[in-house]
Short mmCIF file of C-alpha atoms and ligand atoms in Angstrom, two decimals:
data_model
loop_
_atom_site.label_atom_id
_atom_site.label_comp_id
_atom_site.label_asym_id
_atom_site.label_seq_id
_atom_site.Cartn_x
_atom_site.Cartn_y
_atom_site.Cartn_z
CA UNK A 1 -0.74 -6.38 21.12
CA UNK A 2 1.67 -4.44 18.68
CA UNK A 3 2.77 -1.07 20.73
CA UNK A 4 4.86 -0.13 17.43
CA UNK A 5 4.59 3.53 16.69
CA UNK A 6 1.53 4.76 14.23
CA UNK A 7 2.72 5.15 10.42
CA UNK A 8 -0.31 5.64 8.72
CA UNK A 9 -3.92 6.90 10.55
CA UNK A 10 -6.27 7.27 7.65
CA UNK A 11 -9.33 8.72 9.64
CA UNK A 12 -13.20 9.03 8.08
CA UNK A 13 -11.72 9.39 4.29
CA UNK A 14 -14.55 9.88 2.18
CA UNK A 15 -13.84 10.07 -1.40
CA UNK A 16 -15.86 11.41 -4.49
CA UNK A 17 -15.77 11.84 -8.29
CA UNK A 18 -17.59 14.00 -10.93
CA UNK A 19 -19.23 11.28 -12.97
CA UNK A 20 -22.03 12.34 -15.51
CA UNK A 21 -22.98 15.61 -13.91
CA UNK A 22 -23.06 14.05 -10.06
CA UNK A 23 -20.41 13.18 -7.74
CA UNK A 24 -20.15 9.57 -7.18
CA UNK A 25 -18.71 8.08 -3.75
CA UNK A 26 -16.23 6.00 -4.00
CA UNK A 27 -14.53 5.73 -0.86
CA UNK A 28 -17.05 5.51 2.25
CA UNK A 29 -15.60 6.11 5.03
CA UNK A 30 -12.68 4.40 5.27
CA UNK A 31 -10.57 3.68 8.92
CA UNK A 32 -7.79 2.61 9.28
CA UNK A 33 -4.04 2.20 11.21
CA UNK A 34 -0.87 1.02 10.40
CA UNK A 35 1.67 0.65 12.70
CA UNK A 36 5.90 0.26 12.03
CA UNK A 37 6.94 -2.96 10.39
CA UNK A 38 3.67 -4.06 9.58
CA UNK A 39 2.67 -5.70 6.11
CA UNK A 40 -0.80 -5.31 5.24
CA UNK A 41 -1.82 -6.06 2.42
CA UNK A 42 -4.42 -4.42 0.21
CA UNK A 43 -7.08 -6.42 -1.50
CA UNK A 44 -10.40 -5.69 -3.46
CA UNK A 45 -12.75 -6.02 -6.30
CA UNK A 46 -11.36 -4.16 -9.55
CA UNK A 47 -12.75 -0.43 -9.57
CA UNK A 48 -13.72 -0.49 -6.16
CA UNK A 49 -11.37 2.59 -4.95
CA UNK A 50 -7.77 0.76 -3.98
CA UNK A 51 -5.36 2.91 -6.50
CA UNK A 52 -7.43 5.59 -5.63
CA UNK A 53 -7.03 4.90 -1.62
CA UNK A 54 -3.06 4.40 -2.36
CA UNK A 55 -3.33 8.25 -4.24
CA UNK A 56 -4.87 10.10 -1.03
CA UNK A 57 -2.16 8.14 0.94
CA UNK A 58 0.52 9.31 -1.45
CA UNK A 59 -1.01 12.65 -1.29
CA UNK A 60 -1.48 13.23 -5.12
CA UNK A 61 -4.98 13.85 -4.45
CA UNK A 62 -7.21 14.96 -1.20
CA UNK A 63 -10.27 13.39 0.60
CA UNK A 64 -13.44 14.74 -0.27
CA UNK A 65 -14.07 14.68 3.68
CA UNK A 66 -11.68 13.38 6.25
CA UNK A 67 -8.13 12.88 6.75
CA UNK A 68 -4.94 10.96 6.62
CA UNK A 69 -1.71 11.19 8.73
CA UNK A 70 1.75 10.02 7.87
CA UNK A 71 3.11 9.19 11.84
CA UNK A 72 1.30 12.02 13.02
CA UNK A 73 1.47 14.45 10.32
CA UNK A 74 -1.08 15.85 7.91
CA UNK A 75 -0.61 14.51 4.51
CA UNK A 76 -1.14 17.51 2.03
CA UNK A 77 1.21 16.75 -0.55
CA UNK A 78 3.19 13.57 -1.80
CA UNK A 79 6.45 13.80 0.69
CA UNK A 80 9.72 11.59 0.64
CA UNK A 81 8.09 9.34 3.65
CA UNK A 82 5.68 8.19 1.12
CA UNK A 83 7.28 6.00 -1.27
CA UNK A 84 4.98 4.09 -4.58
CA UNK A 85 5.65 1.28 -7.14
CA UNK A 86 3.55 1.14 -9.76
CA UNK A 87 2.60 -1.85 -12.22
CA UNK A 88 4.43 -0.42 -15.13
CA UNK A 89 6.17 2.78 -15.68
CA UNK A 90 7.70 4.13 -12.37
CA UNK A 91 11.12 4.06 -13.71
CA UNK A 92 12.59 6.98 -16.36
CA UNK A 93 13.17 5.31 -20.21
CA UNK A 94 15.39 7.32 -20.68
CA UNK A 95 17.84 6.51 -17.69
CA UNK A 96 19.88 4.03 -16.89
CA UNK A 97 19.28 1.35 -13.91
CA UNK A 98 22.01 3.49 -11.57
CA UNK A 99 20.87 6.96 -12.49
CA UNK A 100 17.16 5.86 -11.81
CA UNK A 101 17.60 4.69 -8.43
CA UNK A 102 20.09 7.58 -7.91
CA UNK A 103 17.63 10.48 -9.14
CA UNK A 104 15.62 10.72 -6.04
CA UNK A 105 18.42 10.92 -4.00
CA UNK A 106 19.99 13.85 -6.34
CA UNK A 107 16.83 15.77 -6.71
CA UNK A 108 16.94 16.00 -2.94
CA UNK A 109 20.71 17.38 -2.94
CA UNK A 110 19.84 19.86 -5.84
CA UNK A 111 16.24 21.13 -4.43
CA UNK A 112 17.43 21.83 -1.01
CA UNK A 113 21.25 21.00 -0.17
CA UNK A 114 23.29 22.79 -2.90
CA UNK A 115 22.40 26.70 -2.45
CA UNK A 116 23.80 26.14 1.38
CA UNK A 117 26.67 23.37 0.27
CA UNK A 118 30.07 24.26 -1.54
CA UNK A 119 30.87 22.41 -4.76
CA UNK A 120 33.59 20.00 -3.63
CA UNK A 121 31.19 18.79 -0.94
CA UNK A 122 28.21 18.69 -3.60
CA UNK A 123 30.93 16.22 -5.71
CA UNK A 124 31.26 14.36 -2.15
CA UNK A 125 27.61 13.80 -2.06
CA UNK A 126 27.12 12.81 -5.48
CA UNK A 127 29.94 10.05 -4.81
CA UNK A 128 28.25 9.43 -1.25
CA UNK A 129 24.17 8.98 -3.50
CA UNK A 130 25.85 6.53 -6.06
CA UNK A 131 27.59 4.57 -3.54
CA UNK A 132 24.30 4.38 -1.75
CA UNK A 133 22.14 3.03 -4.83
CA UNK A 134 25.15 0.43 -6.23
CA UNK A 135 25.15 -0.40 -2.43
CA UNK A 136 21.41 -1.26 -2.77
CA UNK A 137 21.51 -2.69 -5.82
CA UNK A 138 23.89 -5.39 -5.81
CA UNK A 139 21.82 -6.51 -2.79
CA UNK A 140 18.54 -7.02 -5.20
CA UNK A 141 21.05 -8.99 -7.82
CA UNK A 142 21.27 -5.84 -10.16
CA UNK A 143 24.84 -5.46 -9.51
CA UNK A 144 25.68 -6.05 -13.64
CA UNK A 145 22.69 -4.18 -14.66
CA UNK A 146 24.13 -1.02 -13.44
CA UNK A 147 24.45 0.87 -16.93
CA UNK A 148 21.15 -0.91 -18.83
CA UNK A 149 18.19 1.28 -19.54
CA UNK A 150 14.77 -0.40 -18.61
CA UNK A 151 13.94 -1.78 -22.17
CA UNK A 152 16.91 -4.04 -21.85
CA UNK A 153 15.32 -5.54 -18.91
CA UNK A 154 13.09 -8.44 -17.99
CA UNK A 155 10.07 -7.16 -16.44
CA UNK A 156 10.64 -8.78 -13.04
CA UNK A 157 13.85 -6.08 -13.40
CA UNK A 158 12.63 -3.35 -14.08
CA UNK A 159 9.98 -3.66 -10.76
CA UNK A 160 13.04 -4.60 -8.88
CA UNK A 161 14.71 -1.44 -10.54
CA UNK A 162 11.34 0.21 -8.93
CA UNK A 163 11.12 -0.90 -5.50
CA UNK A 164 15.17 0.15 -5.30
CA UNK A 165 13.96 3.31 -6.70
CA UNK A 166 11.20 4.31 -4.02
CA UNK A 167 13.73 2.04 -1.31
CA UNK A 168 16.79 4.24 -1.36
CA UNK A 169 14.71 6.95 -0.22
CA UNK A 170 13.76 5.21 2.89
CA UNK A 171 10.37 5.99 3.33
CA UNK A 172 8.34 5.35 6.70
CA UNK A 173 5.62 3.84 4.51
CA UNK A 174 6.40 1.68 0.67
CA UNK A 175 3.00 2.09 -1.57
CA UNK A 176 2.69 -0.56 -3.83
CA UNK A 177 -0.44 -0.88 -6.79
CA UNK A 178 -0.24 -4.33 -8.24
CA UNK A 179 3.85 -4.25 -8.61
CA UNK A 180 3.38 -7.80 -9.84
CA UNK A 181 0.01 -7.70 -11.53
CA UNK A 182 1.56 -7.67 -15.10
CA UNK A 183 4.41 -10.51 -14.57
CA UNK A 184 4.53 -14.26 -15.46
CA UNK A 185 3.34 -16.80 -12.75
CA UNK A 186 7.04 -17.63 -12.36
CA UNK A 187 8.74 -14.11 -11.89
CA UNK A 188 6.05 -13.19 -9.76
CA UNK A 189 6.49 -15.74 -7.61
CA UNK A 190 9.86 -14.92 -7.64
CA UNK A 191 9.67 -11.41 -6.95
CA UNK A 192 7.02 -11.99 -3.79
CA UNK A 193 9.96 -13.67 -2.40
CA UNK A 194 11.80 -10.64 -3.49
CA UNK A 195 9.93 -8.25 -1.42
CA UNK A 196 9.57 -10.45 1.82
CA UNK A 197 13.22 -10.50 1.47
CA UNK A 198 13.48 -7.14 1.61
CA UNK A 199 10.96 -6.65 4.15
CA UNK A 200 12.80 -9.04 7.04
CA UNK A 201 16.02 -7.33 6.17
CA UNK A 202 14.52 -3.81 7.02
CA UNK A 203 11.45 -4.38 8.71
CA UNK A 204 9.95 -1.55 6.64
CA UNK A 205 6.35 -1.00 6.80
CA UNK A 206 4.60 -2.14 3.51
CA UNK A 207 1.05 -1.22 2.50
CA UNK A 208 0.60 -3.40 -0.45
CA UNK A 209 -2.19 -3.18 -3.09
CA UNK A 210 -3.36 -6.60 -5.12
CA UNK A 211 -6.52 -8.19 -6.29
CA UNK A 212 -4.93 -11.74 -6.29
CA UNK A 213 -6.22 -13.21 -3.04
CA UNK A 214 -3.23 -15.96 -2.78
CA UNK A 215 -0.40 -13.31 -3.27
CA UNK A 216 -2.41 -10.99 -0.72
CA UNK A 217 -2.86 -13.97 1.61
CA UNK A 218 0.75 -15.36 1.06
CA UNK A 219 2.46 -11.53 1.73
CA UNK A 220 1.10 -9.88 4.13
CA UNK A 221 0.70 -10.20 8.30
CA UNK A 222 -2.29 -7.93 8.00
CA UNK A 223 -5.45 -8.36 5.15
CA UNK A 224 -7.90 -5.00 4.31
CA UNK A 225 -10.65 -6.22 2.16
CA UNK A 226 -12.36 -3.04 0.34
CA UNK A 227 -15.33 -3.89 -1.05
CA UNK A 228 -18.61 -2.20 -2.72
CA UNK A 229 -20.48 -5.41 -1.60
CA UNK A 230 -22.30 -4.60 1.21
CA UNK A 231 -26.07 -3.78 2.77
CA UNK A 232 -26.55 -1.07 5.10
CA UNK A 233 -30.39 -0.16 6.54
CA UNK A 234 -30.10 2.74 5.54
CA UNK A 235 -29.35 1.90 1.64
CA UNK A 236 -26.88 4.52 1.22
CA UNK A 237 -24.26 2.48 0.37
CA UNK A 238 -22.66 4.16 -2.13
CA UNK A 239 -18.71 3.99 -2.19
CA UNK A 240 -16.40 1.22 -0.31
CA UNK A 241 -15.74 0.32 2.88
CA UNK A 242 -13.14 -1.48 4.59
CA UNK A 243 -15.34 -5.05 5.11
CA UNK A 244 -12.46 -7.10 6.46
CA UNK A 245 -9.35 -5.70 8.45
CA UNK A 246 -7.70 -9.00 10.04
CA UNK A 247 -4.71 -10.65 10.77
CA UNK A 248 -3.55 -13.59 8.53
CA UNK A 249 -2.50 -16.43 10.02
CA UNK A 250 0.95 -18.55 9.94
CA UNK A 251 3.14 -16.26 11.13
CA UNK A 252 5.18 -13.71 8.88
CA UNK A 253 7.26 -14.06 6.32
CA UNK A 254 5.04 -17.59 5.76
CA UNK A 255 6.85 -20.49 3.60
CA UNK A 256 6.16 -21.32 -0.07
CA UNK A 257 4.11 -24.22 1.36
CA UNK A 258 1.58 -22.06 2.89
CA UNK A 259 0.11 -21.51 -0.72
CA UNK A 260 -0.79 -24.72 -0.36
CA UNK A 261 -1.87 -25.41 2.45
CA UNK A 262 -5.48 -26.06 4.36
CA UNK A 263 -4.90 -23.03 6.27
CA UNK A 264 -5.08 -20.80 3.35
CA UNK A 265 -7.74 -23.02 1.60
CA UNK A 266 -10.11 -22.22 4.62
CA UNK A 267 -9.51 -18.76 4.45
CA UNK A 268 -9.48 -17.99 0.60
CA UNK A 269 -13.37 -19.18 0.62
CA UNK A 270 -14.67 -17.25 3.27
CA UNK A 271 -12.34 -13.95 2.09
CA UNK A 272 -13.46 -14.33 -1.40
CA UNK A 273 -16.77 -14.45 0.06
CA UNK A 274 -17.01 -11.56 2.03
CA UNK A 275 -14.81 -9.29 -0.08
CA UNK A 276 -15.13 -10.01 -4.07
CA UNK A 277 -18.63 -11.60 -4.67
CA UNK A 278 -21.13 -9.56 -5.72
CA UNK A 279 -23.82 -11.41 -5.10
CA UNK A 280 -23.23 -12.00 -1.51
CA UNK A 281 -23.63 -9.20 -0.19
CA UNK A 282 -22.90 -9.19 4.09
CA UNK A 283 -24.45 -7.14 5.99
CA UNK A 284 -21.92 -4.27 7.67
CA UNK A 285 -22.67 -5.99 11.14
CA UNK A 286 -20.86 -9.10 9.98
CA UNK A 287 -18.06 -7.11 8.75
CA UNK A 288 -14.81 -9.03 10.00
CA UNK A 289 -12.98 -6.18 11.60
CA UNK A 290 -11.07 -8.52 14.15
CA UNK A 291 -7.82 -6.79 14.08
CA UNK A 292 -6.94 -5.00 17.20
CA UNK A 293 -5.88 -1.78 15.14
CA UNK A 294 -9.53 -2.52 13.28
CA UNK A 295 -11.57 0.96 13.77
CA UNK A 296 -14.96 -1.34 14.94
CA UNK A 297 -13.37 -3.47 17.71
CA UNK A 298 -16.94 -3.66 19.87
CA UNK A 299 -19.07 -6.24 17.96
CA UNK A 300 -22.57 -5.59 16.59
CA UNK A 301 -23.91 -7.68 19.58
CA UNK A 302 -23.28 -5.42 21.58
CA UNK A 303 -24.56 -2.17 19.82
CA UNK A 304 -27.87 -3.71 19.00
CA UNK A 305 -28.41 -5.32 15.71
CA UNK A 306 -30.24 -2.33 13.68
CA UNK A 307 -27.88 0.58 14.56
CA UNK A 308 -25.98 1.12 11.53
CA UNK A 309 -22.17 1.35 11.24
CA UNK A 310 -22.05 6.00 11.51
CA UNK A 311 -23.87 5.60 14.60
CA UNK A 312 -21.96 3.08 16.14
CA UNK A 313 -18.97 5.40 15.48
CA UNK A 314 -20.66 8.37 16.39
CA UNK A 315 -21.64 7.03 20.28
CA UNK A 316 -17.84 5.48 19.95
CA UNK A 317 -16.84 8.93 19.82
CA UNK A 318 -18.94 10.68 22.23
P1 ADP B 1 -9.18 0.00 -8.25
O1 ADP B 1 -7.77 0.47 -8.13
O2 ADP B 1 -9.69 -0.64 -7.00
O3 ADP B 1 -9.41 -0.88 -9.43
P2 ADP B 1 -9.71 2.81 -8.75
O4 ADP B 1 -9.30 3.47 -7.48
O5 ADP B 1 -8.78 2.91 -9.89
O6 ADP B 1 -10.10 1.29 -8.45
O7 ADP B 1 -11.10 3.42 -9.23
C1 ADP B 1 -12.25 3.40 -8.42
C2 ADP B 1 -13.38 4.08 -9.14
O8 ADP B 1 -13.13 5.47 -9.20
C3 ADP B 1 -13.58 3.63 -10.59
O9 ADP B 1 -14.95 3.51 -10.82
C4 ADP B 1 -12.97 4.75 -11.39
O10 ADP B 1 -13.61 4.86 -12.60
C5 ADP B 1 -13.24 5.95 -10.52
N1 ADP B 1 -12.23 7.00 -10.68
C6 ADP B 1 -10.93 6.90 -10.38
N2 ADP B 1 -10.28 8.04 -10.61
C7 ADP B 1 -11.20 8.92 -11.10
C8 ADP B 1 -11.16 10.28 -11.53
N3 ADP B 1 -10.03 10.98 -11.50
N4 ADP B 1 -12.31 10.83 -11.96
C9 ADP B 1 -13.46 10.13 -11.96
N5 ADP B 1 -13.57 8.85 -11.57
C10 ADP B 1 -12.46 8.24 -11.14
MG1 MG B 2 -6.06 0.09 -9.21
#
C-alpha cells in the first residue's frame, strides 16, 4: 500500500465543448489520485480527451463540473507546481539552450523577488539561476549545447532542452503530452531511458501522456486507460472515462528486455482491448480499476450487476 502524500486528486471532472451549436462531453467523470513518486502513465484513443485532461490539470482551462487539487490545493490557474512538455514547441526560438531553461527561473526573480531585493543581490541570484540550469544541464549531456538556439538541435535535444526547462522549476507534478510522439524509433528509445533516468535520480512524480501502448507499458508503474469505448444502461455515454487504472507489472524502472518480453505481450492484448478498440466495447462493470488509489475499488459483484457506475458512487458516498 503506497502511504506517499496525495499530488494530484482530480475529483468528478466533467468536461464539455461548444461543438455545432451543443456542448459535447468529453470528459465523463473522470477520478483519479496520484500520489509522490509515482509514474503513471497516460494512455488513450486519439481525440478521446487526454491533452485536454493534461490542460484542466495544468490549469489553462476549468472543468465544466468538478474539481482538481494539486496536494491539496484548488487548481485555478497554471502554478509553478505544475510543470508541461509538449511534443513540439515548449522551448523559445529565439533563445538559446541556457537562457531557455534559465527563463522560468528569472521570471520568478523579476515577478516577485526584485521590488523587495537590492540590485547586487538581484546580480547574486541571476549568477545563483544560471548556475542552477548549467548545473542541470550538463547532467542531461547538454553541457556543450549551452549557447545553441533550438534549430541547431536534434529533436531528441530540444525535448531534453524541454523537460530541463519545466525540471529546474521543480514542480510537485511533470505534465507530459506525447514528448516523444514526433521522434525517430531510435531517439525515442533513447530519450524513454532519458526520462526514467531522471525519474530514479529525483523520484519526481510523472503523469505522462502517450498513445503508444509499449512506451506507456515500458514507462510507467501506474497505467490510466481513457477511453470513449464503453456501454453504460443507461446509454448516456457521452465523453471518456477512466476504463483501466492499474498497476503494471515488473517492477519500476523495468529493463529494455521487458519490451520484449511475455509479460508485456499478455498485457498489450488485453489493454489494447479494453482501451483502444472500438468495436469492443466493455461494459463499465468490467472496467479494470484494480489499483488501490482506483476511485471503484468494490467490484460490480458486489453492487449488483445493473446498477450503473453514478450510483455506485453515489451510495459510495453516502
Ligand atoms: P487527445 O489528446 O486524447 O487526442 P484532445 O483532448 O485533444 O484529445 O481532444 C478531445 C476532443 O475534444 C476532440 O474531439 C477535440 O476536437 C475536442 N476539443 C478539444 N479542445 C477543444 C476546444 N477548445 N473546443 C472544442 N472542442 C475541443
Ligand atoms: Mg492530445
Amino acid at each position: 500500500m503506497n502511504d506517499q502524500p496525495l499530488i494530484l486528486h482530480v475529483d468528478n471532472v466533467y468536461k464539455a465543448y461548444p461543438d455545432q451549436g451543443r456542448m459535447r462531453m468529453i470528459l465523463n467523470d473522470v477520478d483519479l489520485k496520484v500520489r509522490q513518486g509515482e509514474f503513471v502513465t497516460l494512455l488513450g484513443p486519439s481525440g478521446c480527451g487526454k491533452s485536454t485532461l493534461l490542460r484542466l490539470i495544468l490549469g489553462s482551462e476549468l472543468p465544466t463540473k468538478g474539481h482538481i487539487e494539486i496536494a491539496g490545493k484548488p487548481v485555478t490557474g497554471p502554478d509553478r507546481d505544475r510543470g508541461i512538455v509538449y511534443q513540439k514547441y515548449s522551448l523559445f526560438p529565439h533563445m538559446t539552450v541556457l537562457e531557455n531553461v534559465v527563463f522560468g527561473l528569472e521570471a520568478e526573480e523579476f515577478g516577485l523577488v526584485s521590488r523587495y531585493v537590492r540590485r547586487a543581490k538581484l546580480a547574486q541570484h541571476r549568477r545563483h539561476n544560471k548556475e542552477k540550469a548549467q548545473e542541470m544541464l550538463d547532467r542531461m549531456s547538454l553541457g556543450s549545447d549551452l549557447n545553441k538556439y533550438p534549430h541547431q538541435l536534434s529533436g531528441g535535444m530540444r525535448q531534453r532542452v524541454a523537460i530541463a526547462q519545466a525540471m529546474i522549476m521543480e514542480p510537485k507534478i511533470l505534465l507530459m503530452d506525447e514528448p516523444f510522439g514526433a521522434l525517430d524509433d531510435n531517439t525515442r528509445t533513447d530519450m524513454q531511458l532519458f526520462i526514467l533516468e531522471q525519474w530514479e535520480r529525483t523520484k519526481m512524480t510523472v503523469f505522462f501522456v502517450t498513445h503508444d501502448l509499449v512506451e506507456a507499458l515500458f514507462l510507467g508503474s501506474r497505467l490510466i486507460v481513457l477511453s470513449q469505448f464503453y456501454k453504460t444502461a443507461k446509454e448516456d455515454n457521452e465523453g471518456s472515462k477512466i476504463v483501466t487504472d492499474r498497476a503494471i507489472p515488473g517492477g519500476h524502472p523495468k529493463p529494455t528486455s521487458f519490451k520484449n518480453s511475455a509479460e508485456l505481450a499478455a498485457m498489450l492484448e488485453d489493454v489494447r482491448r479494453r482501451g483502444l478498440d472500438p468495436d469492443f466495447a466493455q461494459h463499465i462493470h468490467e472496467f479494470d480499476l484494480s489499483h488501490a488509489d482506483a476511485y471503484q475499488t468494490v467490484s460490480a459483484a458486489e453492487w449488483g450487476s445493473d446498477q450503473d457506475h453514478d450510483s455506485q458512487k453515489d451510495q459510495r458516498t453516502t
